[in-house]
XYZ file of C-alpha atoms in Angstrom:
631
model
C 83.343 108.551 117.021
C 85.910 106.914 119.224
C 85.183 105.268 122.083
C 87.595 104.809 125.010
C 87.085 102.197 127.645
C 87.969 103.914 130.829
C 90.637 102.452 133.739
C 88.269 101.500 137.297
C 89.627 102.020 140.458
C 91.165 99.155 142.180
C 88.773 99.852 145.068
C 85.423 97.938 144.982
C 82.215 99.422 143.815
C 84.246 103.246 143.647
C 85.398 104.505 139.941
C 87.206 107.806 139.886
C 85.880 110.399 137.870
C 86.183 110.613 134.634
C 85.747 112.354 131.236
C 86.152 111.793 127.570
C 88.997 113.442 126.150
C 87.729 116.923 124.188
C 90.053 119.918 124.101
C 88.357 123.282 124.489
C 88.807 125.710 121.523
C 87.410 129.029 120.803
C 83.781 129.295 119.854
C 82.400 130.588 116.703
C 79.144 131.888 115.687
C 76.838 128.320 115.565
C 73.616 128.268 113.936
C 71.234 125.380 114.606
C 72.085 122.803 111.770
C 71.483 119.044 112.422
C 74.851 117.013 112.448
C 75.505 113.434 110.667
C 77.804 110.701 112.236
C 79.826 109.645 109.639
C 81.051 105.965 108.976
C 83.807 106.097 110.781
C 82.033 107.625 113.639
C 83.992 110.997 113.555
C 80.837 113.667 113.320
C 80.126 115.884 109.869
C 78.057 118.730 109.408
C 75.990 120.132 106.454
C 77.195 123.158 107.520
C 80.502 124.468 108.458
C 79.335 126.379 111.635
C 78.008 122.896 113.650
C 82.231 122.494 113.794
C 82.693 125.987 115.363
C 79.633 125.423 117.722
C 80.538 122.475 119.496
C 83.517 124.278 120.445
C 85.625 121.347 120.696
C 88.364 120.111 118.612
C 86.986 117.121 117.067
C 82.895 116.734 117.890
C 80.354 114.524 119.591
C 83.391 112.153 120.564
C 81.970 111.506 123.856
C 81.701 107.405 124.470
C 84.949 106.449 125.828
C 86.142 103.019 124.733
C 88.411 100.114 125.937
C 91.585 100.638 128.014
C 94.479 100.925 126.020
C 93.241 101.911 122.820
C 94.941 104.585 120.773
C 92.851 107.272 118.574
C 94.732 108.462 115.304
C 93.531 110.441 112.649
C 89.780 109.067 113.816
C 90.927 105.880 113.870
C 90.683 103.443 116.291
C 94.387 101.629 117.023
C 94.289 98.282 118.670
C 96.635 97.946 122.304
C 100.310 96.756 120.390
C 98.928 97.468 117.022
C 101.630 99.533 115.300
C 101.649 101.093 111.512
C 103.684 103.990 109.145
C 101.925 107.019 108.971
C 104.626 108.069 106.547
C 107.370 106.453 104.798
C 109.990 107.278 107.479
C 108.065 106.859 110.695
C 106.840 103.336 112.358
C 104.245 104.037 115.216
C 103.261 101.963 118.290
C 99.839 101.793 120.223
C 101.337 100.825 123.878
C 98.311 101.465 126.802
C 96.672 104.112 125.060
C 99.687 106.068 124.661
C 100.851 106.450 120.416
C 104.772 106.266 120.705
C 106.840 107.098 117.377
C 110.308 106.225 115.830
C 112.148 107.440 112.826
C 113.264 104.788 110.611
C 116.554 104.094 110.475
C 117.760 103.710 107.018
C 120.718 101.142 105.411
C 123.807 102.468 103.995
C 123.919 102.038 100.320
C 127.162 100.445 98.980
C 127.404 103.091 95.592
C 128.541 106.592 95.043
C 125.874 108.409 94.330
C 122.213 108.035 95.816
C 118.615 109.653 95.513
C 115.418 109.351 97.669
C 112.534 108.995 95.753
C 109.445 111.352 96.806
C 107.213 110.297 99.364
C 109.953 107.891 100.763
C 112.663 108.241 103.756
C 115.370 105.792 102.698
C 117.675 106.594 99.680
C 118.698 103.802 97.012
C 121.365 104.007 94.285
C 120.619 105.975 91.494
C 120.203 104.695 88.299
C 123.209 106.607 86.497
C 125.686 105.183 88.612
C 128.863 104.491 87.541
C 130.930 101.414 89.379
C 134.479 101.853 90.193
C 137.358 101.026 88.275
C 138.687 97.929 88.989
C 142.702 98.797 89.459
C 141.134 101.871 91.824
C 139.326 98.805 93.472
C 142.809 97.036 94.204
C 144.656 100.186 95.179
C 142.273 99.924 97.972
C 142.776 96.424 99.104
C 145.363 95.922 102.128
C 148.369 94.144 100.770
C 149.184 90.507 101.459
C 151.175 89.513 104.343
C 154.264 88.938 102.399
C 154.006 92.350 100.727
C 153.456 93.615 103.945
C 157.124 91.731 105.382
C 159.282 93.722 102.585
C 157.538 96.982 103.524
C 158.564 96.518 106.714
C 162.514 95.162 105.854
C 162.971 97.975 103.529
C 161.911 100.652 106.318
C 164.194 98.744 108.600
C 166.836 99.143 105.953
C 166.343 103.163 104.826
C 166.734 103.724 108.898
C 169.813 101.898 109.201
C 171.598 102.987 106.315
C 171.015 106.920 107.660
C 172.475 105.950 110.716
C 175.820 104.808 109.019
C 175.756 107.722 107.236
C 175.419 109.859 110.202
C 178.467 108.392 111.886
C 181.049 108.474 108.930
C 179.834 112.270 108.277
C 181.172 112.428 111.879
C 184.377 110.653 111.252
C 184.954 112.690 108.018
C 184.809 115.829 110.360
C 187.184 114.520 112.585
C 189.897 113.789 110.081
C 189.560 117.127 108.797
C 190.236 118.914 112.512
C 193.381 116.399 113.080
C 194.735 116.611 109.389
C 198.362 118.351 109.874
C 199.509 115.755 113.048
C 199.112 112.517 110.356
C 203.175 112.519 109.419
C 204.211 111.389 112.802
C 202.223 108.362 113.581
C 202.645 104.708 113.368
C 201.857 103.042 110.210
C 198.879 100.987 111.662
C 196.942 104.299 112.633
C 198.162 105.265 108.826
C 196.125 102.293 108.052
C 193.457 102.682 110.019
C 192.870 106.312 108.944
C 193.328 104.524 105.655
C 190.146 102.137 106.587
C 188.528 105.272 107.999
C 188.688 107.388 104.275
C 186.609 104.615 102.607
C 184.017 105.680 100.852
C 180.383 105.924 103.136
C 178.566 104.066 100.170
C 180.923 100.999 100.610
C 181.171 100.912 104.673
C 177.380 100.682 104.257
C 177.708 97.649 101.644
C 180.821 95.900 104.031
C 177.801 96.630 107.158
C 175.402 95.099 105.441
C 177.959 92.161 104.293
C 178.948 91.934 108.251
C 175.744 92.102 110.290
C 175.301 90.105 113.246
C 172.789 87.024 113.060
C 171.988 88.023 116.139
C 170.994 91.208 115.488
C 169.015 90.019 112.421
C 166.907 87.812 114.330
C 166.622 89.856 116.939
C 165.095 92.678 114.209
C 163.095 89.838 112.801
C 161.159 89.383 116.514
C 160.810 93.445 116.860
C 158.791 93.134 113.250
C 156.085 90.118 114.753
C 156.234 91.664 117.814
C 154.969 95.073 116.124
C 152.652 93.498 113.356
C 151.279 90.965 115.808
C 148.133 88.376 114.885
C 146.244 91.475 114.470
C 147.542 92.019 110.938
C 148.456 88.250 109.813
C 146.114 86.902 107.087
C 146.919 84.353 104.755
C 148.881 85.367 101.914
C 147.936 83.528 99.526
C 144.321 83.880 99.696
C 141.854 86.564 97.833
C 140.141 88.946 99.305
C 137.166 87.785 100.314
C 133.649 89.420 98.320
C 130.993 91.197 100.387
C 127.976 89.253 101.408
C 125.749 89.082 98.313
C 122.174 91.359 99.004
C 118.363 90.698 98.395
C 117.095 90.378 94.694
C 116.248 93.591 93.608
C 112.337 95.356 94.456
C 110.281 95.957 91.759
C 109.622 99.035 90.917
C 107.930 101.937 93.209
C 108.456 99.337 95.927
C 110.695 100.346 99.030
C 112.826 98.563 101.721
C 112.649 100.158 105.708
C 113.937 98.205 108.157
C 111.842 95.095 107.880
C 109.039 96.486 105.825
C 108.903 96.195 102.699
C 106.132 98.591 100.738
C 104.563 98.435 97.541
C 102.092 101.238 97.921
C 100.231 102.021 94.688
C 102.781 100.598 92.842
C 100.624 99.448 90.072
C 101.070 96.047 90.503
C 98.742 92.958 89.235
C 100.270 90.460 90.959
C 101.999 89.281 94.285
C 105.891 90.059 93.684
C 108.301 87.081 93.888
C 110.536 87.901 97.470
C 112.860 86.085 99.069
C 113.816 88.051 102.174
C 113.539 86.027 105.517
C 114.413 88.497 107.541
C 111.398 90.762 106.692
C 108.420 90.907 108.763
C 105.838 93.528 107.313
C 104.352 93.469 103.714
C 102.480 95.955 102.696
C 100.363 95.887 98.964
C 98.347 98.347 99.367
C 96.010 100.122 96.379
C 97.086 97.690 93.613
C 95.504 95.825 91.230
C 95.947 92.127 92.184
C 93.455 89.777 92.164
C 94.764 86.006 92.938
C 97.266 85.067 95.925
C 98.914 82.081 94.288
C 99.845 78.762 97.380
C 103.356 79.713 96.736
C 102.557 83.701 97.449
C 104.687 84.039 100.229
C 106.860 81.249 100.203
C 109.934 83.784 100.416
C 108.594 85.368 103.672
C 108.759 82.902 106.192
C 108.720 85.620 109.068
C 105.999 87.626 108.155
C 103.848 89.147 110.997
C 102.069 91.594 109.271
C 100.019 91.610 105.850
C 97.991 94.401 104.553
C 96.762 93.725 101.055
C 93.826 96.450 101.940
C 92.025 98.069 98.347
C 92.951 95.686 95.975
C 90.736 93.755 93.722
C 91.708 90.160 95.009
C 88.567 87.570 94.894
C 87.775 84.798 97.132
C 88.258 82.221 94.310
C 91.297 83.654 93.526
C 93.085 82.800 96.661
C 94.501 79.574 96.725
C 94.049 77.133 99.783
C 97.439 77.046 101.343
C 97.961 80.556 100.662
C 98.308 81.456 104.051
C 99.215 77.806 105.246
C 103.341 79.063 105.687
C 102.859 81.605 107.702
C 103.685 80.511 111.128
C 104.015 83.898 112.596
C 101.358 86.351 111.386
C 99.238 88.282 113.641
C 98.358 91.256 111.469
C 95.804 90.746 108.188
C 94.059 93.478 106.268
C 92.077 92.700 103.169
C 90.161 95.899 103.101
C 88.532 97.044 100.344
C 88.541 93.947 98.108
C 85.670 91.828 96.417
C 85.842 88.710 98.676
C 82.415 86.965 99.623
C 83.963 84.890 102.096
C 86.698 84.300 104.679
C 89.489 83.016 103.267
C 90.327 79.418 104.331
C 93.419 77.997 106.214
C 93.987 81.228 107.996
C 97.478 81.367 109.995
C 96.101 80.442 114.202
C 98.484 82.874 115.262
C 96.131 85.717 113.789
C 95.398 88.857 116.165
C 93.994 90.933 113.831
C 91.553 90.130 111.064
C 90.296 92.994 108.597
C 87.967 92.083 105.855
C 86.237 95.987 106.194
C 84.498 96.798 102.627
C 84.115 93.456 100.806
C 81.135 91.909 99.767
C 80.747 88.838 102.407
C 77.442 87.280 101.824
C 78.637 84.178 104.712
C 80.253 82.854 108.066
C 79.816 79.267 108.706
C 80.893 77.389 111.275
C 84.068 77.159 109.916
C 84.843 80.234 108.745
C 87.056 81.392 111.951
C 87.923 78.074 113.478
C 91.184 77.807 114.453
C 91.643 81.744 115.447
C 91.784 80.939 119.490
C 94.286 83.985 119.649
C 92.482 86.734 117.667
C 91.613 89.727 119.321
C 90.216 91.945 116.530
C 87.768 91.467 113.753
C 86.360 94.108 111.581
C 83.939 92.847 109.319
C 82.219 96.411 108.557
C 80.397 97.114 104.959
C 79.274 93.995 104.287
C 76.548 91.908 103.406
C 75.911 90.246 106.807
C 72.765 89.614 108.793
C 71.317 87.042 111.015
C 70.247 84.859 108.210
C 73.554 84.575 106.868
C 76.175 84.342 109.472
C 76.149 80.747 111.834
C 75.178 81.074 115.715
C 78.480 78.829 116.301
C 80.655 81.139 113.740
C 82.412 83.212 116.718
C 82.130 79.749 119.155
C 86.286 79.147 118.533
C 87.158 82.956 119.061
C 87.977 82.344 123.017
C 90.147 85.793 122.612
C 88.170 87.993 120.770
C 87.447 91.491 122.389
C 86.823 93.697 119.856
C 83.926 93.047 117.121
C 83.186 95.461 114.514
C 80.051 94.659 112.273
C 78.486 98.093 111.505
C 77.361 98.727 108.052
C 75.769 95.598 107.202
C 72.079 94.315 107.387
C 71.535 92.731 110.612
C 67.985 93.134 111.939
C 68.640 91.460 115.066
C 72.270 91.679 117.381
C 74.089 89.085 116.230
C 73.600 85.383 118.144
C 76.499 83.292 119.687
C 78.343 86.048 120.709
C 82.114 85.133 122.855
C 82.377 85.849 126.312
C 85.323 87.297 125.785
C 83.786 90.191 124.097
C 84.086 93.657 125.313
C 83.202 96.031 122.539
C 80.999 95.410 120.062
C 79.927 98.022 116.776
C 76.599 97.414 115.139
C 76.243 100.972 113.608
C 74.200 101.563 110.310
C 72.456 98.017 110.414
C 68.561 97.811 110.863
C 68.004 96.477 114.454
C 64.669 97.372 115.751
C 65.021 95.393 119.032
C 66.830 94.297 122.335
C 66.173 91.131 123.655
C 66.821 89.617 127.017
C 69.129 87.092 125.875
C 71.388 89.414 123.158
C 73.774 89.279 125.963
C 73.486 86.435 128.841
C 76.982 85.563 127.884
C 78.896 88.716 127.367
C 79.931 89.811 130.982
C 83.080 91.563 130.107
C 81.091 93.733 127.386
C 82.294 97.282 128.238
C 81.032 99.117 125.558
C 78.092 98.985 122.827
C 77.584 101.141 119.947
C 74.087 100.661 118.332
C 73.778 104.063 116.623
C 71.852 104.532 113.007
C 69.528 101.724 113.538
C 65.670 101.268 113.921
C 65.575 100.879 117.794
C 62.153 101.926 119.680
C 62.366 101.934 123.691
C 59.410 99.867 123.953
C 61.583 96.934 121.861
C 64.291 96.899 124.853
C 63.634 94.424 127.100
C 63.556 94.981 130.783
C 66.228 92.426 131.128
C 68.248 92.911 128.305
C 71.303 94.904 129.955
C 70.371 95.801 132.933
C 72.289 93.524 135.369
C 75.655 93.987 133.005
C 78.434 94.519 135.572
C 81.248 95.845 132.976
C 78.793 97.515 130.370
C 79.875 101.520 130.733
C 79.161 103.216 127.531
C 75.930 102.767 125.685
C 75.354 104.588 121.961
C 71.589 104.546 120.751
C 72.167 108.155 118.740
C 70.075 108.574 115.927
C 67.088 105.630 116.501
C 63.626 106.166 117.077
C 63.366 106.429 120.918
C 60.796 108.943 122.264
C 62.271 108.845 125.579
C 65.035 108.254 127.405
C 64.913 104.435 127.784
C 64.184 102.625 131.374
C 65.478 99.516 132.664
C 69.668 100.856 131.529
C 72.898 99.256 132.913
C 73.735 99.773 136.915
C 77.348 100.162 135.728
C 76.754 102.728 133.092
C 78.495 105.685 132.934
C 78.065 107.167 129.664
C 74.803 107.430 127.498
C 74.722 108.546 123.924
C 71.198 109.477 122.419
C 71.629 112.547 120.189
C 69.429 112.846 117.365
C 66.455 110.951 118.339
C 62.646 112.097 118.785
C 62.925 112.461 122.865
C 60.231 114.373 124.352
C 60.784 112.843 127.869
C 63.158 112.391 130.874
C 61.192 109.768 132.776
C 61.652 110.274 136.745
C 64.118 108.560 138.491
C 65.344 106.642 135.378
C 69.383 106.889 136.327
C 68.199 106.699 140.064
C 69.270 102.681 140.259
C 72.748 103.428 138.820
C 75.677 102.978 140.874
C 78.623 104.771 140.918
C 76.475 106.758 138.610
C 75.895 108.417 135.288
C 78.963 110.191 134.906
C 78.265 111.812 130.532
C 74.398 112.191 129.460
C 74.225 113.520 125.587
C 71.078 114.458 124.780
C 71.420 116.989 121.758
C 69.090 117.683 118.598
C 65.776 115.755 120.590
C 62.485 117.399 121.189
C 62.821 118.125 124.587
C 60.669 120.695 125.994
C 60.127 122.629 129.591
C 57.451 119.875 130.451
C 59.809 116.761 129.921
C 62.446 117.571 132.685
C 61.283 117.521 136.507
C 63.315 117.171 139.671
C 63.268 113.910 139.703
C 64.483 113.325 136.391
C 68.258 113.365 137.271
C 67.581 111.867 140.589
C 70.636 109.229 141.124
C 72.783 111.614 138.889
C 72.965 114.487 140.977
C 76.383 113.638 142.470
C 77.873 111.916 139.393
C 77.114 113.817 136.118
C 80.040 115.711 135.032
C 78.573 116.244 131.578
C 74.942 117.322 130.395
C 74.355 118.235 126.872
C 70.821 119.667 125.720
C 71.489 121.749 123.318
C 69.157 121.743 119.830
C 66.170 120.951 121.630
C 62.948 123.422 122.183
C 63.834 124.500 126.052
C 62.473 127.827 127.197
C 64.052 127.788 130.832
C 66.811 126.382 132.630
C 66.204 122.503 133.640
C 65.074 122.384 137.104
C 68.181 120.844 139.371
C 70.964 122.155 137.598
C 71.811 124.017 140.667
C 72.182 120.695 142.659
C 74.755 118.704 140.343
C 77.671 118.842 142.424
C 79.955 117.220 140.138
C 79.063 119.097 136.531
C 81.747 120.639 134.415
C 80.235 121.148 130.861
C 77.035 122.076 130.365
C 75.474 122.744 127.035
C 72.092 124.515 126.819
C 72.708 126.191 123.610
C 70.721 126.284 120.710
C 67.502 126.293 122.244
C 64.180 128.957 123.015
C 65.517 130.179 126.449
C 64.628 133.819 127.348
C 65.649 134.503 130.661
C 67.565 133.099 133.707
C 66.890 133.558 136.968
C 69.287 133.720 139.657
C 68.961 130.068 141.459
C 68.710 128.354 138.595
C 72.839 127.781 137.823
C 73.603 128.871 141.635
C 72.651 127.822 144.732
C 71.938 130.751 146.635
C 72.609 128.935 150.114
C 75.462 127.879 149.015
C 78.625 130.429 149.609
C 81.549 128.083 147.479
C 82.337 128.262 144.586
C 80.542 125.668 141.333
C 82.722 122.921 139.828
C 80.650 124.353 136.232
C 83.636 125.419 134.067
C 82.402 125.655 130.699
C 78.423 127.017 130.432
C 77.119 127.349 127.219
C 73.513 129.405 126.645
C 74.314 131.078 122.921
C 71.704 130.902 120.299
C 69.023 131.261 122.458
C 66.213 134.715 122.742
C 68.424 135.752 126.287
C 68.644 139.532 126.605
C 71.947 140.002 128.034
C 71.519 143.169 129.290
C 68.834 141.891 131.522
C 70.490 139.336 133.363
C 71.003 139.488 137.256
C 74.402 139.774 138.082
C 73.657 137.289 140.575
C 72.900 134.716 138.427
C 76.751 133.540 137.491
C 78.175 134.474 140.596
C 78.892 130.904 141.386
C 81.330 130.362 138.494
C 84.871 130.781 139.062
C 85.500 132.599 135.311
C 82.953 134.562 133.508
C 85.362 133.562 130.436
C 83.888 130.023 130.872
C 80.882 131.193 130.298
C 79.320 131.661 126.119
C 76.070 133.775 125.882
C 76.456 135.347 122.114
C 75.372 135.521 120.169
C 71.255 135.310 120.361
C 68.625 135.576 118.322
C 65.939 137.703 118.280
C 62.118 137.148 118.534
């Protein structure tokens, strides 16, 4: 189950409305089967038809959580935390929206290429074949002094057709005044003389006879055309491309500044030298020891996941982690560490350790982490006994704890101020006491489902004079009632799956803005534990009322009077009639804000309904009434 923190209005003591974020799909036939949260708080069912009853895309999802946070695939993204959901996509968590980018992909420097399956990026294939070496220098521009006699001999060629044009001209001549040569003077005999030379040798005697002028002149045109733009040194080689990284092992892969070793059936850290890259990922491998000199190679690192491996505590050597100046992202999920490694980078963010077997947290443990914000510590072996009062003292940035699945019997002492959501799922707390939380003001949301928690163990005191506390989960406890002495500043309450027989009157009544989302599915409640005055304080807030799975025979009285409700779920229940005031006001002539109504799986004969009794709803199509059972 996610839970989104939501955004308050920057006016004081007003928050707009809201609602958790549930897309409407078409309904199925339900039957009455009891649903399971599952670890990762998304909801199962031991029975296919609890999914088609809720009638909503994904289930029970109805805590919102912290501002910012992104939900993918059930799980819950950190503000700025970004990951690859597939080889050839990087995504970002930015203000609760997910934004996505293709990875762009290197050119490879060899003639043929393959991408591997599962990846985006293609690498040279193995049966390559490298060039030839003379096709190599055909290639190559010529030196600059190969490049001057290209040029002179083109200057040449063009000036030795242009002599040949002209004494084609003079031979035609000669042959038009041919019969007048007896009369005339014996220089113009020698001059026509001079003129019947051969073209090949006036082209040698040109040649012989060119101006120095003219040659330097031609000399200027050629700098003037080449220009600095084509002058490099003659005598130097070519110079080699820039040599590349050392080669990935095998069933690794390079994108952008990732590199990946997924399941690559590795034992041990690779050896990498690559400064420029800034995300490592070893996930599903078999290593068990991160050597000092580990990442010696990866200066730049800022994110680590090492998550399902099999690496031990005393495997991991104390300066591991000491070079890593810039790392903000660390998951060691899934190994068989019993404690926190030492020497951890203070630059940290994020700390994972999810799925290990920690049997400690000293004092020391976390010292030096004044900039993380995360730390998941879930499936565990963690309680009160075990972990130090001062252990979170140095964690001035902290805001999101997660420490469900592990054996605390108490909530945890020593708690930072800076705290704002806090997971304590699956533990075995039995009670609430008034100082759990003197110094967590900024606590915005607390999830204390699957635990041993009896209404008479809250203390009066315990929460309710929280400012920021909004969303409460006590699903699947022991409560018998709804509990007294809640939040003023709550807005949602979670309690599905408990043993309530009772509403208590005027228990949201002290709320302000007001109870916006009250979940009260698979209880015990019957006809005699709602009254009027149990939703007193609600009336104008509640947007959402779930009672579905419970043993109602008649519509709750006050349903009529919500002004603000959109969803209400009465399914699943013993209801056999409804009257006409009992979902509309009959002094009322507008319109309900109810758009979704649901009343299947109850004894209702359809047939028998007034056709007053819905007249308030906008759409009848809103409204779900089959099928019912008989009795």
């Amino acid at each position: 189950m996610y839970y989104r923190r939501l955004k308050k209005s920057s006016l004081p003591n007003h928050r707009s409305s809201r609602q958790p974020g549930m897309q409407q799909t078409t309904m199925g036939t339900p039957t009455a089967t009891f649903p399971m949260v599952s670890l990762d708080y998304s909801m199962e069912e031991k029975s296919e038809s609890f999914i088609r009853f809720l009638g909503v895309e994904t289930s029970y999802n109805v805590l919102p959580g912290k501002k910012g946070h992104c939900l993918v695939n059930g799980i819950t993204m950190y503000n700025k935390a970004v990951w690859s959901p597939e080889p050839c996509t990087t995504c970002l968590c930015s203000n609760g929206r997910v934004l996505c980018d293709e990875t762009m992909c290197h050119p490879q420097m060899c003639p043929q290429t393959v991408t591997p399956a599962g990846e985006c990026c293609p690498v040279c294939s193995d049966t390559e074949q490298r060039e030839p070496t003379h096709l190599l220098q055909k290639q190559l521009p010529p030196p600059q002094v190969e490049m001057d006699q290209a040029l002179k001999k083109e200057g040449l060629e063009f000036e030795e057709d242009e002599d040949i044009k002209e004494n084609e001209d003079r031979e035609q001549k000669k042959k038009i005044h041919g019969p007048g040569d007896a009369g005339r003077l014996p220089s113009e005999g020698q001059s026509r003389e001079e003129e019947d030379q051969s073209p090949g040798e006036e082209v040698k005697q040109a040649h012989q006879h060119r101006n120095p002028a003219r040659e330097e002149e031609d000399k200027d045109e050629d700098e003037t055309i080449r220009g600095d733009v084509f002058r490099m040194p003659s005598q130097l080689p070519v110079p080699a491309p820039p040599r590349g990284m050392p080669p990935l092992p095998s069933r690794c892969s390079l994108s952008y500044r990732t590199i990946s070793c997924i399941s690559a059936d590795l034992s041990q850290i690779p050896p990498l030298t690559a400064p420029e890259i800034t995300s490592l990922e070893l996930i599903g491998n078999s290593i068990t020891s991160i050597p000092d000199e580990a990442f010696n190679g990866l200066p730049n690192l800022e994110r680590l996941d090492l998550s399902n491996n099999n690496i031990t505590s005393s495997g991991i050597g104390p300066k591991a982690f000491k070079l890593l100046k810039k790392l903000m992202h660390l998951n060691m999920d899934g190994n068989t560490l019993v404690e926190i490694p030492s020497e951890l980078p203070s630059t940290l963010e994020e700390l994972k350790i999810n799925e290990n077997n920690l049997q400690a947290i000293d004092e020391e443990s976390l010292s030096d982490l004044s900039q993380l914000v995360t730390l998941e510590l879930e499936g565990n072996d963690l309680s009160e006994t075990n972990v130090n009062p001062l252990a979170f003292q140095p964690l001035k940035s902290l805001s999101y704890l997660r420490l469900g699945r592990n054996k605390f019997r108490i909530i945890p002492q020593g708690l930072p101020a800076s705290i704002e959501e806090l997971y304590l799922e699956n533990n075995q707390i039995e009670e609430i006491t008034e100082i759990c939380f003197n110094h967590t003001r900024n606590i915005n949301v607390i999830v204390l489902c699957y635990n041993k928690i009896e209404e008479n163990r809250i203390a009066p005191l315990a929460w309710i004079n929280q400012e920021n506390l909004e969303s409460i989960d006590l699903s699947y406890n022991k409560l018998y009632q709804v509990p007294s002495y809640l939040p003023k500043s709550l807005l949602h309450l979670v309690l599905l799956g408990n043993r309530i027989e009772r509403i208590p009157g005027y228990v949201f009544g002290h709320m302000k803005p007001g109870l916006e989302y009250l979940y009260l599915s698979f209880n015990k409640l019957s006809d005699d534990s709602v009254d009027r005055v149990s939703f007193y304080g609600a009336y104008h807030s509640l947007r959402e009322l779930f009672l579905d799975h419970n043993d109602l025979k008649s519509i709750p009285p006050g349903i009529q009077e919500m002004k603000a409700l959109h969803f209400l779920r009465l399914n699943n229940n013993k209801i056999r009639n409804i009257l006409p005031e009992q979902i509309c006001n009959p002094e009322e002539d507008g319109d309900s804000t109810l758009e979704h109504l649901h009343l299947e799986n109850n004894y209702i004969k359809t047939r028998e309904i007034s056709s007053y009794a819905f007249s308030c709803i906008r759409s009848y199509s809103s409204i779900v009434l089959k099928p019912q059972g008989i009795k």
